[in-house]
Amino acid sequence: MDSCCQPSSTKPATPSQCPVCHQKGKSIQMITLKAMLQPPALEIIHPELNYSFCTNPSCEVVYFCDVQTFGVNIDLIFPKTIG
């Protein structure tokens, strides 16, 4: 019997659209964020959430989840490239 009060062991669904340009995102692993983000951005990631990559090269958002975004000029070690 399922209990309404039991914590879920599954992660929330990966967001499917960039919150800025509404382009469909590509799901990424946490190791990608850890490799690509500046140290200040690494301090605020939510490892329990699923992140996506915005594939729109003209969008200011690079990585996003339901509660936060990481942008091109502030948070990344390397510039955004598609291809």
mmCIF file of C-alpha atoms in Angstrom, residues 9-64:
data_model
loop_
_atom_site.group_PDB
_atom_site.id
_atom_site.type_symbol
_atom_site.label_atom_id
_atom_site.label_comp_id
_atom_site.label_asym_id
_atom_site.label_seq_id
_atom_site.Cartn_x
_atom_site.Cartn_y
_atom_site.Cartn_z
ATOM 1 C CA SER A 9 13.044 8.348 -4.325
ATOM 2 C CA THR A 10 12.870 9.626 -7.907
ATOM 3 C CA LYS A 11 14.165 12.946 -9.162
ATOM 4 C CA PRO A 12 11.699 15.502 -10.535
ATOM 5 C CA ALA A 13 11.176 15.475 -14.275
ATOM 6 C CA THR A 14 13.691 17.369 -16.395
ATOM 7 C CA PRO A 15 12.292 20.685 -17.621
ATOM 8 C CA SER A 16 11.647 20.479 -21.325
ATOM 9 C CA GLN A 17 11.737 24.139 -22.379
ATOM 10 C CA CYS A 18 14.120 26.985 -21.703
ATOM 11 C CA PRO A 19 12.333 29.533 -19.478
ATOM 12 C CA VAL A 20 13.646 32.424 -21.618
ATOM 13 C CA CYS A 21 13.425 31.386 -25.297
ATOM 14 C CA HIS A 22 11.126 28.346 -24.884
ATOM 15 C CA GLN A 23 13.425 26.211 -27.042
ATOM 16 C CA LYS A 24 13.356 22.511 -26.202
ATOM 17 C CA GLY A 25 16.232 21.707 -23.833
ATOM 18 C CA LYS A 26 18.588 18.750 -23.850
ATOM 19 C CA SER A 27 18.942 16.844 -20.574
ATOM 20 C CA ILE A 28 22.450 16.933 -19.062
ATOM 21 C CA GLN A 29 24.217 15.153 -16.227
ATOM 22 C CA MET A 30 25.411 16.894 -13.064
ATOM 23 C CA ILE A 31 29.047 16.260 -14.032
ATOM 24 C CA THR A 32 28.506 18.587 -17.016
ATOM 25 C CA LEU A 33 27.463 21.453 -14.750
ATOM 26 C CA LYS A 34 30.410 20.819 -12.467
ATOM 27 C CA ALA A 35 32.801 20.937 -15.424
ATOM 28 C CA MET A 36 31.362 24.027 -17.103
ATOM 29 C CA LEU A 37 30.346 26.434 -14.323
ATOM 30 C CA GLN A 38 32.435 29.032 -12.505
ATOM 31 C CA PRO A 39 33.028 28.357 -8.759
ATOM 32 C CA PRO A 40 30.405 30.896 -7.551
ATOM 33 C CA ALA A 41 27.749 29.204 -9.698
ATOM 34 C CA LEU A 42 28.778 25.765 -8.444
ATOM 35 C CA GLU A 43 27.968 26.874 -4.912
ATOM 36 C CA ILE A 44 24.295 27.394 -5.747
ATOM 37 C CA ILE A 45 23.434 24.353 -7.888
ATOM 38 C CA HIS A 46 20.748 21.980 -6.670
ATOM 39 C CA PRO A 47 22.147 18.452 -7.146
ATOM 40 C CA GLU A 48 18.759 16.904 -6.427
ATOM 41 C CA LEU A 49 17.268 18.564 -9.537
ATOM 42 C CA ASN A 50 17.604 17.681 -13.208
ATOM 43 C CA TYR A 51 19.181 20.290 -15.494
ATOM 44 C CA SER A 52 18.913 20.887 -19.223
ATOM 45 C CA PHE A 53 21.011 22.648 -21.870
ATOM 46 C CA CYS A 54 19.370 25.339 -24.015
ATOM 47 C CA THR A 55 20.256 24.536 -27.630
ATOM 48 C CA ASN A 56 19.399 28.007 -28.932
ATOM 49 C CA PRO A 57 22.760 29.713 -29.685
ATOM 50 C CA SER A 58 21.262 33.195 -29.407
ATOM 51 C CA CYS A 59 19.679 32.601 -25.981
ATOM 52 C CA GLU A 60 21.376 34.059 -22.903
ATOM 53 C CA VAL A 61 20.538 30.918 -20.883
ATOM 54 C CA VAL A 62 22.861 27.933 -21.141
ATOM 55 C CA TYR A 63 21.736 25.562 -18.377
ATOM 56 C CA PHE A 64 18.407 25.543 -16.579
#
